[in-house]
Amino acid sequence: METDLQKIHVFKTDIAKIDSNCPMQQTLNNHSDIQEWSVDCEDVDRVLRVVSEKLNPNAIISIVTEFGHECQELL
């Protein structure tokens, strides 16, 4: 259940796979404002879900695109 403090942000991406040595994965894992995240690489939209109380969608998009991936919020 989503509360006012905890937000689940959902994005369409072009992330084909997640590797444990991937700099993007390390950044998302270590980001202090991200409680949880996942990418469904099997989905046609490569859906990224990010749980964060503080980050807005634009901040998350900036993080992902910094690593050369496309990222668009799904509404």
PDB file of C-alpha atoms in Angstrom:
ATOM      1  CA  MET A   1       0.000   0.000   0.000  1.00  0.00           C
ATOM      2  CA  GLU A   2       1.299   3.431  -0.950  1.00  0.00           C
ATOM      3  CA  THR A   3       1.367   6.080   1.775  1.00  0.00           C
ATOM      4  CA  ASP A   4       1.921   9.825   1.542  1.00  0.00           C
ATOM      5  CA  LEU A   5       5.572   9.354   2.516  1.00  0.00           C
ATOM      6  CA  GLN A   6       6.412   6.304   0.445  1.00  0.00           C
ATOM      7  CA  LYS A   7       6.062   6.673  -3.309  1.00  0.00           C
ATOM      8  CA  ILE A   8       6.449   4.019  -5.950  1.00  0.00           C
ATOM      9  CA  HIS A   9       7.651   5.543  -9.215  1.00  0.00           C
ATOM     10  CA  VAL A  10       7.269   3.520 -12.423  1.00  0.00           C
ATOM     11  CA  PHE A  11       9.234   4.086 -15.626  1.00  0.00           C
ATOM     12  CA  LYS A  12       9.598   2.678 -19.129  1.00  0.00           C
ATOM     13  CA  THR A  13      13.294   2.115 -19.911  1.00  0.00           C
ATOM     14  CA  ASP A  14      15.634   0.449 -22.386  1.00  0.00           C
ATOM     15  CA  ILE A  15      17.550  -1.479 -19.691  1.00  0.00           C
ATOM     16  CA  ALA A  16      18.197  -4.927 -21.183  1.00  0.00           C
ATOM     17  CA  LYS A  17      19.870  -6.532 -18.173  1.00  0.00           C
ATOM     18  CA  ILE A  18      21.210  -5.772 -14.729  1.00  0.00           C
ATOM     19  CA  ASP A  19      24.725  -6.864 -13.858  1.00  0.00           C
ATOM     20  CA  SER A  20      26.122  -6.772 -10.318  1.00  0.00           C
ATOM     21  CA  ASN A  21      29.152  -4.844 -11.622  1.00  0.00           C
ATOM     22  CA  CYS A  22      26.969  -2.308 -13.427  1.00  0.00           C
ATOM     23  CA  PRO A  23      27.676   1.253 -12.197  1.00  0.00           C
ATOM     24  CA  MET A  24      23.979   2.142 -12.453  1.00  0.00           C
ATOM     25  CA  GLN A  25      23.037  -0.764 -10.178  1.00  0.00           C
ATOM     26  CA  GLN A  26      25.662   0.275  -7.648  1.00  0.00           C
ATOM     27  CA  THR A  27      24.397   3.863  -7.737  1.00  0.00           C
ATOM     28  CA  LEU A  28      20.759   2.840  -7.221  1.00  0.00           C
ATOM     29  CA  ASN A  29      21.701   0.349  -4.487  1.00  0.00           C
ATOM     30  CA  ASN A  30      23.750   2.924  -2.590  1.00  0.00           C
ATOM     31  CA  HIS A  31      21.481   5.957  -3.051  1.00  0.00           C
ATOM     32  CA  SER A  32      20.352   7.069   0.408  1.00  0.00           C
ATOM     33  CA  ASP A  33      16.925   8.225  -0.851  1.00  0.00           C
ATOM     34  CA  ILE A  34      16.028   4.940  -2.599  1.00  0.00           C
ATOM     35  CA  GLN A  35      14.493   2.279  -0.364  1.00  0.00           C
ATOM     36  CA  GLU A  36      13.995  -0.317  -3.088  1.00  0.00           C
ATOM     37  CA  TRP A  37      14.172  -0.644  -6.861  1.00  0.00           C
ATOM     38  CA  SER A  38      13.748  -3.287  -9.555  1.00  0.00           C
ATOM     39  CA  VAL A  39      13.769  -3.671 -13.333  1.00  0.00           C
ATOM     40  CA  ASP A  40      11.615  -6.176 -15.180  1.00  0.00           C
ATOM     41  CA  CYS A  41      13.954  -6.949 -18.084  1.00  0.00           C
ATOM     42  CA  GLU A  42      11.473  -9.499 -19.466  1.00  0.00           C
ATOM     43  CA  ASP A  43       8.731  -6.887 -19.932  1.00  0.00           C
ATOM     44  CA  VAL A  44       8.531  -5.163 -23.333  1.00  0.00           C
ATOM     45  CA  ASP A  45       8.761  -1.783 -21.539  1.00  0.00           C
ATOM     46  CA  ARG A  46      11.686  -2.862 -19.314  1.00  0.00           C
ATOM     47  CA  VAL A  47       9.765  -1.449 -16.342  1.00  0.00           C
ATOM     48  CA  LEU A  48      11.804   0.204 -13.608  1.00  0.00           C
ATOM     49  CA  ARG A  49      10.122   0.594 -10.212  1.00  0.00           C
ATOM     50  CA  VAL A  50      11.695   2.837  -7.585  1.00  0.00           C
ATOM     51  CA  VAL A  51      10.462   3.256  -4.018  1.00  0.00           C
ATOM     52  CA  SER A  52      11.512   6.610  -2.582  1.00  0.00           C
ATOM     53  CA  GLU A  53      10.111   9.004  -0.021  1.00  0.00           C
ATOM     54  CA  LYS A  54      12.166  11.951  -1.283  1.00  0.00           C
ATOM     55  CA  LEU A  55      13.051  11.600  -4.967  1.00  0.00           C
ATOM     56  CA  ASN A  56      10.715  12.907  -7.643  1.00  0.00           C
ATOM     57  CA  PRO A  57      10.412  11.270 -11.075  1.00  0.00           C
ATOM     58  CA  ASN A  58      12.703  13.821 -12.760  1.00  0.00           C
ATOM     59  CA  ALA A  59      15.515  13.068 -10.298  1.00  0.00           C
ATOM     60  CA  ILE A  60      15.213   9.335 -10.975  1.00  0.00           C
ATOM     61  CA  ILE A  61      15.141   9.914 -14.739  1.00  0.00           C
ATOM     62  CA  SER A  62      18.337  11.974 -14.412  1.00  0.00           C
ATOM     63  CA  ILE A  63      20.087   9.159 -12.546  1.00  0.00           C
ATOM     64  CA  VAL A  64      19.139   6.556 -15.168  1.00  0.00           C
ATOM     65  CA  THR A  65      19.879   8.705 -18.220  1.00  0.00           C
ATOM     66  CA  GLU A  66      23.272   9.607 -16.732  1.00  0.00           C
ATOM     67  CA  PHE A  67      24.222   5.988 -17.477  1.00  0.00           C
ATOM     68  CA  GLY A  68      23.085   6.207 -21.102  1.00  0.00           C
ATOM     69  CA  HIS A  69      19.659   4.590 -20.728  1.00  0.00           C
ATOM     70  CA  GLU A  70      16.311   5.908 -21.876  1.00  0.00           C
ATOM     71  CA  CYS A  71      13.823   6.463 -19.078  1.00  0.00           C
ATOM     72  CA  GLN A  72      10.262   7.781 -19.247  1.00  0.00           C
ATOM     73  CA  GLU A  73       7.716   7.972 -16.436  1.00  0.00           C
ATOM     74  CA  LEU A  74       4.657   5.760 -16.836  1.00  0.00           C
ATOM     75  CA  LEU A  75       1.507   7.402 -15.539  1.00  0.00           C
TER      76      LEU A  75
END
